Short mmCIF file of N, CA and C in Angstrom, two decimals:
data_model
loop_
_atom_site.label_atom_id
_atom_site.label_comp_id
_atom_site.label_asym_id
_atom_site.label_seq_id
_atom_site.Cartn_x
_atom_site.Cartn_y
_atom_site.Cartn_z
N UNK J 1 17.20 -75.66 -92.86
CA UNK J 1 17.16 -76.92 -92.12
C UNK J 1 17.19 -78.07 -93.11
N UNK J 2 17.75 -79.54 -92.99
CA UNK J 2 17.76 -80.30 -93.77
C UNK J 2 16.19 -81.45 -93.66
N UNK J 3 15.60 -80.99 -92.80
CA UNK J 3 14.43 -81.56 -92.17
C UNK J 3 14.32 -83.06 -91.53
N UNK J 4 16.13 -82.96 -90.56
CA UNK J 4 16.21 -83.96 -90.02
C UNK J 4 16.04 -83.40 -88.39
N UNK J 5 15.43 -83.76 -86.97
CA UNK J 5 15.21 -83.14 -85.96
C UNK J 5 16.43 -83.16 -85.12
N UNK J 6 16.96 -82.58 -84.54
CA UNK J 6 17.63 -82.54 -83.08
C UNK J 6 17.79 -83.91 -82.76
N UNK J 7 16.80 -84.43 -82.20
CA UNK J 7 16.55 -86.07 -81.23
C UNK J 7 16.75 -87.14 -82.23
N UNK J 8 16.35 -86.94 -83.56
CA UNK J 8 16.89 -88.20 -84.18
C UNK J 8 18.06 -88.29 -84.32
N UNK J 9 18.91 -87.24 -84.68
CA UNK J 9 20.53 -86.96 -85.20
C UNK J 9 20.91 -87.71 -83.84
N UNK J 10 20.04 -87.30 -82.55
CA UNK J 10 20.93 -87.58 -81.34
C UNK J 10 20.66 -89.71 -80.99
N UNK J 11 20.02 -89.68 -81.78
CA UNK J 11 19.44 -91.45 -81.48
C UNK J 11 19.87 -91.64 -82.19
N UNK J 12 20.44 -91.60 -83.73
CA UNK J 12 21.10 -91.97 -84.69
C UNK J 12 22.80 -92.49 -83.86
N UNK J 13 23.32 -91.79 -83.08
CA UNK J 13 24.49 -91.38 -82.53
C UNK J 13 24.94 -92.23 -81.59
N UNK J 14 23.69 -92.75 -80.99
CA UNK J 14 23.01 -93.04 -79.66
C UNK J 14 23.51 -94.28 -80.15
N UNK J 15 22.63 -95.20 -81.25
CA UNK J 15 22.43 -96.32 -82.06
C UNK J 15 23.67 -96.99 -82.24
N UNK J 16 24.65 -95.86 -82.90
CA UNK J 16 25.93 -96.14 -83.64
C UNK J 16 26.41 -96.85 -82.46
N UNK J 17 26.51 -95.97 -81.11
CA UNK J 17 27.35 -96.30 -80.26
C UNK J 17 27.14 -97.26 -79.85
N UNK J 18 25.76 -97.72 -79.39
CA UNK J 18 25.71 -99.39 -78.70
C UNK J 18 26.28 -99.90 -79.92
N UNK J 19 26.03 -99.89 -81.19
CA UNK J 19 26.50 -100.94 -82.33
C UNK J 19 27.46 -101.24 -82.04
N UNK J 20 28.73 -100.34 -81.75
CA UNK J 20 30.23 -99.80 -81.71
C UNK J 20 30.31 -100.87 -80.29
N UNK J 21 29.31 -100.98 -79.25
CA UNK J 21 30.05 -101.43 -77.91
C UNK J 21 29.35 -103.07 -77.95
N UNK J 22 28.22 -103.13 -78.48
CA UNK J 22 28.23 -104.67 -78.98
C UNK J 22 29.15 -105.39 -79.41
N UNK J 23 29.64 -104.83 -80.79
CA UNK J 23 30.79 -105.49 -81.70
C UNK J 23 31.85 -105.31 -80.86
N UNK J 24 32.15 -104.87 -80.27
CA UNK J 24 33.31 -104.85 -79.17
C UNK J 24 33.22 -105.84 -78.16
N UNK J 25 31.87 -106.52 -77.80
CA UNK J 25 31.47 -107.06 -76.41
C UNK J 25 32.08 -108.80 -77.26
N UNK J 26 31.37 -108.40 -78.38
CA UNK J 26 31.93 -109.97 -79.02
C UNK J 26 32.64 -109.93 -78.96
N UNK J 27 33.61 -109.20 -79.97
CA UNK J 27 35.26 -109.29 -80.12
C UNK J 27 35.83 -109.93 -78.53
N UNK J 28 35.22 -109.28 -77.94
CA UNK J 28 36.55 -109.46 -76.50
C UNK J 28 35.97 -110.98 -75.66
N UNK J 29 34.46 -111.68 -76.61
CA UNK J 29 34.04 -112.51 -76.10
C UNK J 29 34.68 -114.16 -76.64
N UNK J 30 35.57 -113.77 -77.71
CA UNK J 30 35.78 -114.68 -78.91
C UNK J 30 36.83 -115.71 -77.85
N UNK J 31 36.82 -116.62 -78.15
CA UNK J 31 37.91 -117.96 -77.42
C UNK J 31 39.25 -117.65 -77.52
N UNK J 32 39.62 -117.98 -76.33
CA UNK J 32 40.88 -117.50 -76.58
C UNK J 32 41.73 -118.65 -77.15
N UNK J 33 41.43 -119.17 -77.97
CA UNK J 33 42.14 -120.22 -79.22
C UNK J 33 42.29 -119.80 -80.38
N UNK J 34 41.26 -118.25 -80.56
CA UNK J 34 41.11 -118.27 -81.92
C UNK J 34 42.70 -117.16 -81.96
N UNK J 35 42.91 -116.93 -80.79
CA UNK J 35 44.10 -115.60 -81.06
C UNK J 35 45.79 -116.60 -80.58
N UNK J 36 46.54 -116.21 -81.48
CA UNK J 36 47.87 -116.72 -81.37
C UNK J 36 48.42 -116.79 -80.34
N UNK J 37 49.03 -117.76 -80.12
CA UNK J 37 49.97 -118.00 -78.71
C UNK J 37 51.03 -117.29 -78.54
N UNK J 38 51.29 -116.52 -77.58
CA UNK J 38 52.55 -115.56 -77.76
C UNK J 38 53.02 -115.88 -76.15
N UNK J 39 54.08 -116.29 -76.72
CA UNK J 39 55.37 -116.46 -74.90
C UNK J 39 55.12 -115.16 -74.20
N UNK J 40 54.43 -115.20 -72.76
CA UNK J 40 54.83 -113.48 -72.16
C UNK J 40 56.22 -113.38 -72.21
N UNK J 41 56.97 -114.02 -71.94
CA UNK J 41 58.16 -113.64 -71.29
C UNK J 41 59.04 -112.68 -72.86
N UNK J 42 58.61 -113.09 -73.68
CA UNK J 42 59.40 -112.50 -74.93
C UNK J 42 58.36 -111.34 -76.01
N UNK J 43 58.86 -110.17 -75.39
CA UNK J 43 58.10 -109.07 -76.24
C UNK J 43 58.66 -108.80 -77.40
N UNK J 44 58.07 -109.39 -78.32
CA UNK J 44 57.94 -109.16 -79.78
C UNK J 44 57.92 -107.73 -80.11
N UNK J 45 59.19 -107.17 -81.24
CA UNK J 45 59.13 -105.54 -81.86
C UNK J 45 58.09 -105.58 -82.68
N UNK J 46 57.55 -104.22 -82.50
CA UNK J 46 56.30 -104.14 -83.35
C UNK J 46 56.51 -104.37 -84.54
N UNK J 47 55.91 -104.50 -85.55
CA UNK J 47 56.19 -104.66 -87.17
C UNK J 47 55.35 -103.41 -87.95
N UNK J 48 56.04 -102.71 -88.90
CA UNK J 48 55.47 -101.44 -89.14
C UNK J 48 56.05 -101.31 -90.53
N UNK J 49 56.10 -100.25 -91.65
CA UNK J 49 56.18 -99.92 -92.60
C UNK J 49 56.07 -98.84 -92.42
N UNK J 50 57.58 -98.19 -92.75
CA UNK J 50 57.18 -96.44 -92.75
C UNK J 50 58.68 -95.27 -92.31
N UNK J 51 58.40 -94.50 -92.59
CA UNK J 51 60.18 -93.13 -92.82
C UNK J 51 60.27 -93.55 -91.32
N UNK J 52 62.04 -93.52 -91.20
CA UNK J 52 62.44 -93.16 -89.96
C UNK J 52 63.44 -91.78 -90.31
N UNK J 53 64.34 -91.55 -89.24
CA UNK J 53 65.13 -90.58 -89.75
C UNK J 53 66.36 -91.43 -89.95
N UNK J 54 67.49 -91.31 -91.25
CA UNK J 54 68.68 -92.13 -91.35
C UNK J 54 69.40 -91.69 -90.08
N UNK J 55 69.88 -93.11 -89.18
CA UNK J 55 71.36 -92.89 -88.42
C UNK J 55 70.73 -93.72 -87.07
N UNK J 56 68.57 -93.64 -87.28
CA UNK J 56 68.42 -94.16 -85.56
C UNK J 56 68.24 -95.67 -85.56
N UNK J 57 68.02 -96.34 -85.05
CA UNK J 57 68.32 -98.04 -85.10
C UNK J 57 67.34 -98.03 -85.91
N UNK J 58 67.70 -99.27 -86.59
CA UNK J 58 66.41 -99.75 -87.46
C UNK J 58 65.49 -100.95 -86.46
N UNK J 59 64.08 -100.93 -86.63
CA UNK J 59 63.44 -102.14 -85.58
C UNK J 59 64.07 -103.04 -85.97
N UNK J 60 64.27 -104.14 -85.13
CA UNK J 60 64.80 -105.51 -85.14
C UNK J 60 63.35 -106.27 -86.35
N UNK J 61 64.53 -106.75 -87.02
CA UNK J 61 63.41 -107.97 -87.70
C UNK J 61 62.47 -107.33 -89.23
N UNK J 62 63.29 -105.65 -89.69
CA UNK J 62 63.22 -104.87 -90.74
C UNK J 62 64.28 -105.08 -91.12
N UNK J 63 63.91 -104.21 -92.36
CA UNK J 63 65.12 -103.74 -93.94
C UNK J 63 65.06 -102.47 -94.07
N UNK J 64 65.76 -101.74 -94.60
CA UNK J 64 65.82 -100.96 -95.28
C UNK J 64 65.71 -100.91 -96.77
N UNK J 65 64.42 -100.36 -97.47
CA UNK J 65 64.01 -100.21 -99.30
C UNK J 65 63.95 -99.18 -99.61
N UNK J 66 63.97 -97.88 -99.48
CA UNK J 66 64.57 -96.88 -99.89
C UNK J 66 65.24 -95.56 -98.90
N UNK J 67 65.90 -94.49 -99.68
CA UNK J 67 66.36 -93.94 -98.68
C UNK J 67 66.22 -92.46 -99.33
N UNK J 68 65.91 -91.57 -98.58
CA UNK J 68 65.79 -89.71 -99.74
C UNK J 68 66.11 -88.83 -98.43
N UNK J 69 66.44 -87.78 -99.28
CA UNK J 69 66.68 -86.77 -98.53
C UNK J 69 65.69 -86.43 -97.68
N UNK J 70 65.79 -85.57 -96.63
CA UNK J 70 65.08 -85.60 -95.71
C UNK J 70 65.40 -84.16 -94.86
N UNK J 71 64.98 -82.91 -95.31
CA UNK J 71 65.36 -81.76 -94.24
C UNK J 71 65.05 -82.06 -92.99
N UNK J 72 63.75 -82.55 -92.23
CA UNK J 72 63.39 -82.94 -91.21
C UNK J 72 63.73 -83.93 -90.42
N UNK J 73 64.82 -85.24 -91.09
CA UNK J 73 66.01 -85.11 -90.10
C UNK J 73 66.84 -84.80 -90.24
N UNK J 74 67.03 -84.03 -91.10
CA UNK J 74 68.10 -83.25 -90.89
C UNK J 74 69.62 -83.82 -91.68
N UNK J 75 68.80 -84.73 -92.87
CA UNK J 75 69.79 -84.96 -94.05
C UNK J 75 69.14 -85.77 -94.53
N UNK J 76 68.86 -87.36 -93.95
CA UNK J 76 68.17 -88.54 -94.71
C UNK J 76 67.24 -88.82 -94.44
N UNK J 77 66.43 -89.83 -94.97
CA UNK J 77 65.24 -91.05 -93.82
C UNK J 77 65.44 -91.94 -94.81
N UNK J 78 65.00 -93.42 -93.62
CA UNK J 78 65.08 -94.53 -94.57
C UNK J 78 63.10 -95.26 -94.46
N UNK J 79 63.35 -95.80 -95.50
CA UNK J 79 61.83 -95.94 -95.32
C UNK J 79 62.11 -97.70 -95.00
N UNK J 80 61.50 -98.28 -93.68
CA UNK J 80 61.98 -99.71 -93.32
C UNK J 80 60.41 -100.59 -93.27
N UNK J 81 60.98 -101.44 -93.60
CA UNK J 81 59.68 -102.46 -93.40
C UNK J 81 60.05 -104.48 -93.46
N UNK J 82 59.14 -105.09 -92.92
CA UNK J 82 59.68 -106.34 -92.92
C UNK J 82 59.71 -107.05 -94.51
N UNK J 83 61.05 -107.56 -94.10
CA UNK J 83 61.36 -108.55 -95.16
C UNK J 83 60.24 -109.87 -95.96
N UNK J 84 60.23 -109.57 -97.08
CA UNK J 84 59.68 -110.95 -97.35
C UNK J 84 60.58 -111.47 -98.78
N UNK J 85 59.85 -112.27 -99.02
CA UNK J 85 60.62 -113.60 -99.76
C UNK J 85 60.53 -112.98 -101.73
N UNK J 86 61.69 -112.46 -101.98
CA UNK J 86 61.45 -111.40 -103.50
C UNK J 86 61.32 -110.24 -103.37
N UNK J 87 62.12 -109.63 -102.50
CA UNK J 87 62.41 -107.45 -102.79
C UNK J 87 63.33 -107.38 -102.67
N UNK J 88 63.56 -106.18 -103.01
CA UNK J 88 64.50 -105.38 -103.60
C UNK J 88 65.07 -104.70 -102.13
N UNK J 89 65.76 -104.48 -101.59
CA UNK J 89 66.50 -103.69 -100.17
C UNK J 89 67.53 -102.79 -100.30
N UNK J 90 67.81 -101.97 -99.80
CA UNK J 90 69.18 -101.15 -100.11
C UNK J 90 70.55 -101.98 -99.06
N UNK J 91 71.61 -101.45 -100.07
CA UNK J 91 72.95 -102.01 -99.68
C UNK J 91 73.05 -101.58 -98.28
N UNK J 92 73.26 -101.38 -97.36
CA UNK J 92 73.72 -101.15 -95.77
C UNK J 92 74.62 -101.54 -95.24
N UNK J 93 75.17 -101.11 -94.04
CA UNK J 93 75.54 -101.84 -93.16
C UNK J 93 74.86 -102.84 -92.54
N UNK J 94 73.48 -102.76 -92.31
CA UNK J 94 72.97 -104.03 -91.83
C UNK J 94 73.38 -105.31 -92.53
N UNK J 95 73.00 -106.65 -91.61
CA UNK J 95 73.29 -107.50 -92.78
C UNK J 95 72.25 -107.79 -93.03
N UNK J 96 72.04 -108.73 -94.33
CA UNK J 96 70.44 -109.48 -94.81
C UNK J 96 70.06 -109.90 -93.82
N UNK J 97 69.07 -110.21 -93.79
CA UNK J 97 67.80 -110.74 -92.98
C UNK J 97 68.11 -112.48 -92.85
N UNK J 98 68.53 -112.92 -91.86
CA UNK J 98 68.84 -113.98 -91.45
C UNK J 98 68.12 -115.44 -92.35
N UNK J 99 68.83 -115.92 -92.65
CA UNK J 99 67.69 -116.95 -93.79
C UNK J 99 67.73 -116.79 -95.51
N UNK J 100 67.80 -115.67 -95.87
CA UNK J 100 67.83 -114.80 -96.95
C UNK J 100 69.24 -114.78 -98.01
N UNK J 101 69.64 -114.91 -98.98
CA UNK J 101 70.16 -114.77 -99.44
C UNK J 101 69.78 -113.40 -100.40
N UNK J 102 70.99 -112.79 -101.47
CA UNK J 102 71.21 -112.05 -102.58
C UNK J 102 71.18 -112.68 -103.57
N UNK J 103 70.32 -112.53 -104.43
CA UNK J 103 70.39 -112.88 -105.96
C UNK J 103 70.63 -112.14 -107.17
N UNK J 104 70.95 -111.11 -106.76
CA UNK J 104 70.81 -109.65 -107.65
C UNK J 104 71.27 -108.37 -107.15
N UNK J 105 72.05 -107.76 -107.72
CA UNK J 105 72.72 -106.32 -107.05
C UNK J 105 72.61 -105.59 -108.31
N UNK J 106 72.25 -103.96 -108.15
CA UNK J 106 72.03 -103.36 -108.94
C UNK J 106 72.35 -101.60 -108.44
N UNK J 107 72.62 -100.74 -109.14
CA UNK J 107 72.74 -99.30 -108.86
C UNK J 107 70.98 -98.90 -109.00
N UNK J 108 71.13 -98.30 -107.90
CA UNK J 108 69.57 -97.54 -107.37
C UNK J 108 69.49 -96.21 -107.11
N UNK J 109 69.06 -95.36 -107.36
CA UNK J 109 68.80 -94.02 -106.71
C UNK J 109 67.81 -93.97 -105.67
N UNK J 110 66.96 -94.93 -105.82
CA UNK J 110 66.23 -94.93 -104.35
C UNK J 110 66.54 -95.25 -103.27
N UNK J 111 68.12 -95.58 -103.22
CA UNK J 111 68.80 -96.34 -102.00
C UNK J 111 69.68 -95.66 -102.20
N UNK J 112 70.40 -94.24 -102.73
CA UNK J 112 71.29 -94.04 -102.49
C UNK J 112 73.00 -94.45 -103.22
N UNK J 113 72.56 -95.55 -103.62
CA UNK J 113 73.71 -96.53 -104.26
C UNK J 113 73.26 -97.55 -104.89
N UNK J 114 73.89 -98.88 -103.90
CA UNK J 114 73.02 -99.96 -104.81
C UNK J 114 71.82 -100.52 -103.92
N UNK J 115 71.22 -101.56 -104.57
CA UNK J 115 69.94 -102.58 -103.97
C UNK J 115 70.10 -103.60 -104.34
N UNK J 116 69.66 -104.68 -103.26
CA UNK J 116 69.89 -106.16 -103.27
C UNK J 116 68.92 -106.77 -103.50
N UNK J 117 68.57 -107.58 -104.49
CA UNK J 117 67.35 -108.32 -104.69
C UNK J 117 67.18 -109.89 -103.41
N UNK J 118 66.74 -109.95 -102.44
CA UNK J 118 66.50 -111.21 -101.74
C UNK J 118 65.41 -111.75 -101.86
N UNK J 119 66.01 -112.59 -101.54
CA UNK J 119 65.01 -114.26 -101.55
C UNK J 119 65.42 -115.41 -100.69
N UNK J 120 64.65 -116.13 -99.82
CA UNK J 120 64.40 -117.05 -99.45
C UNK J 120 65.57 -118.85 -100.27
N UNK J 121 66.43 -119.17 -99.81
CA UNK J 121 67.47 -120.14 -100.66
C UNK J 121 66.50 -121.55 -101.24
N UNK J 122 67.27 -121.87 -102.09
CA UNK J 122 66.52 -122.80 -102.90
C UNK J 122 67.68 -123.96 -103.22
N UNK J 123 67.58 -125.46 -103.30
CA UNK J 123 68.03 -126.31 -103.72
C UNK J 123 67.98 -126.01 -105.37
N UNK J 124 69.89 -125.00 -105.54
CA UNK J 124 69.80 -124.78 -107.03
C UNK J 124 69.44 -124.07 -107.71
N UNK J 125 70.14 -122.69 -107.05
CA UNK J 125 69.60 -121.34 -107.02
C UNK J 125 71.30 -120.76 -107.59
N UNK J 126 71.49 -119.60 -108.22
CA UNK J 126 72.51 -118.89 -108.20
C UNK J 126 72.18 -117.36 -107.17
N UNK J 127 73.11 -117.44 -106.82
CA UNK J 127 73.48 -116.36 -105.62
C UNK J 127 74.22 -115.51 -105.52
N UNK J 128 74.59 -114.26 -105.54
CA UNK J 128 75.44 -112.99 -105.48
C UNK J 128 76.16 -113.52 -104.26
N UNK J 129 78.22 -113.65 -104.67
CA UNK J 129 79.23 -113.54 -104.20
C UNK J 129 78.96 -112.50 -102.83
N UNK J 130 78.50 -112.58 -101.70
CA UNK J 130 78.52 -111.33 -101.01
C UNK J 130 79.26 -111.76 -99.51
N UNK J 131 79.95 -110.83 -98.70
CA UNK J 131 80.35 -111.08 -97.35
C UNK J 131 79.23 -111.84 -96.32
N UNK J 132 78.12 -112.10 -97.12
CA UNK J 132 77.34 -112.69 -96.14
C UNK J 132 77.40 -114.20 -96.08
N UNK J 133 77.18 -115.34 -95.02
CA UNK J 133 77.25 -116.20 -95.22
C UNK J 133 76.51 -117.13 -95.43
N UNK J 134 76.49 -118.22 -96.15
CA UNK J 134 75.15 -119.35 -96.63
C UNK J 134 74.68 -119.42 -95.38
N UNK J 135 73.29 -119.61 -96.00
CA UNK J 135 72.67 -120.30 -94.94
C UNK J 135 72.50 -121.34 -94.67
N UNK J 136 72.50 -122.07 -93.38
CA UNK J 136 72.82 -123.48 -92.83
C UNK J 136 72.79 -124.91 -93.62
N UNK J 137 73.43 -125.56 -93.94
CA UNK J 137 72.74 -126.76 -95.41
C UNK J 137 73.42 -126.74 -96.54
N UNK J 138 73.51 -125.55 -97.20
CA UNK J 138 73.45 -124.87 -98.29
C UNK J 138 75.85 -124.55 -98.88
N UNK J 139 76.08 -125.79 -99.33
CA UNK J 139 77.06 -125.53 -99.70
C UNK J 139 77.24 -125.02 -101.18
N UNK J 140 78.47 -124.31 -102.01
CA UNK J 140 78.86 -123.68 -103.05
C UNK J 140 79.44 -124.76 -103.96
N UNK J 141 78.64 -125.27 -105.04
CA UNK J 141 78.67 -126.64 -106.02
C UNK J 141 79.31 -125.43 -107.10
N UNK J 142 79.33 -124.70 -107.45
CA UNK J 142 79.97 -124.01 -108.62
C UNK J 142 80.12 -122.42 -108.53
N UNK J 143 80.57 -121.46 -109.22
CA UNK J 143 81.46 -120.39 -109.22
C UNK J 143 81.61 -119.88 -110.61
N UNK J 144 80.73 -118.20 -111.00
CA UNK J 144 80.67 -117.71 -112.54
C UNK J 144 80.59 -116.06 -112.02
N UNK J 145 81.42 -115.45 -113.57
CA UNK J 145 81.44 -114.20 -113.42
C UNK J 145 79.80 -113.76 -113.69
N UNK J 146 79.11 -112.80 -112.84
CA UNK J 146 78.25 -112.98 -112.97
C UNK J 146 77.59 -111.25 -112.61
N UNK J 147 77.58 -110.13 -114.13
CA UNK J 147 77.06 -108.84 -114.70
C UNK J 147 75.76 -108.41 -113.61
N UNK J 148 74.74 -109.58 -113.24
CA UNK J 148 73.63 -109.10 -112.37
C UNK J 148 73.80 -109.10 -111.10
N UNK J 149 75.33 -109.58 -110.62
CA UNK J 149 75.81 -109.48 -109.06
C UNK J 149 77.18 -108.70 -109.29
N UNK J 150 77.06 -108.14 -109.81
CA UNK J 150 78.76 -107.18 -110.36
C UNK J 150 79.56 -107.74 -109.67
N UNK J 151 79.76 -108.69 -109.92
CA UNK J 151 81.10 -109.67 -109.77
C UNK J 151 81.03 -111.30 -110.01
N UNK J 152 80.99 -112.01 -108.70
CA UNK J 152 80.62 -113.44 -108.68
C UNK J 152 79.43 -113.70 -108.07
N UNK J 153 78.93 -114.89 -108.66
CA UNK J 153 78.12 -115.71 -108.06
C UNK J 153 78.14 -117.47 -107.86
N UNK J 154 77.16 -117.70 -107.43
CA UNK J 154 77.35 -119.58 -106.75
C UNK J 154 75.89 -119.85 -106.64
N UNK J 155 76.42 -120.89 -107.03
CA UNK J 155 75.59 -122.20 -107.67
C UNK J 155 75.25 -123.10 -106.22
N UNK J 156 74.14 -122.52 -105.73
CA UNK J 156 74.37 -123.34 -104.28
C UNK J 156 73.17 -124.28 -104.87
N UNK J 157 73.79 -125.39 -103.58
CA UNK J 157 72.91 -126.56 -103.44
C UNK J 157 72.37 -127.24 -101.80
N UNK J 158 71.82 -128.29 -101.49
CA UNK J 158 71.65 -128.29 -100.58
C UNK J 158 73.03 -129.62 -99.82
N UNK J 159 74.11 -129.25 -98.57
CA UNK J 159 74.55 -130.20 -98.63
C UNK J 159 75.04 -131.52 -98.19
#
């Protein structure tokens, strides 16, 4: 025996649980100012980090950052998560993340091929030559062969 009784283990348990349904009574008591305004009418995709299998949609409003073999689906998975401002993404068919430019292209084995370094545009930034298009403002002030975008890049500005 550890010379703890039956009835305390069971009041110990007992204890936890009101604790557990208190802190809950607040939580659900808190103003409803302190929690974000969200439109009903528009259901927001969840936001997550984590393997899918390669080929099924990616959530709206993700990337794709790496990609490996995968017997369990049955060739690939991509591992997706939301974009932020400085990573690294794999080349796709998707396009960048709306807002976002390329600053950097590189050969990856974690993607399969290559990876795109993005970022958020800047008044006076150089940018990887890519099929994607500036973002809104943002015209092409100059034009260089450019080894870290294996090909061209631009000299954007705001315009």
């Amino acid at each position: 025996m550890n010379g703890t009784s039956r009835w305390s283990r069971m009041f110990g348990k007992l204890a936890a649980f009101a604790g557990m349904a208190m802190i809950g009574g607040v939580i659900a008591a808190a103003p409803a100012s302190a929690a974000p305004a969200v439109a009903p009418a528009t259901a927001a995709a969840p936001l997550f980090s984590g393997w899918i299998c390669a080929g099924t949609p990616v959530p709206a409003g993700h990337v794709i950052t790496s990609i490996r073999q995968d017997s369990g689906c049955g060739g690939y998975s991509w591992f997706v998560q939301v974009p932020v401002n400085g990573m690294w993404i794999c080349q796709t068919q998707l396009p960048i993340p709306p807002g976002y430019v390329v600053t950097s292209i590189r050969q990856d084995s974690g993607c399969a091929g290559y990876s795109w370094f993005i970022r958020l545009p800047a008044n006076g930034l150089w940018v990887c030559q890519t099929q994607h298009p500036l973002p809104p403002g943002y015209v092409v002030a100059s034009i260089r062969q450019d080894s870290g975008c294996l090909g061209n890049s631009w000299f954007i500005r705001l315009g």
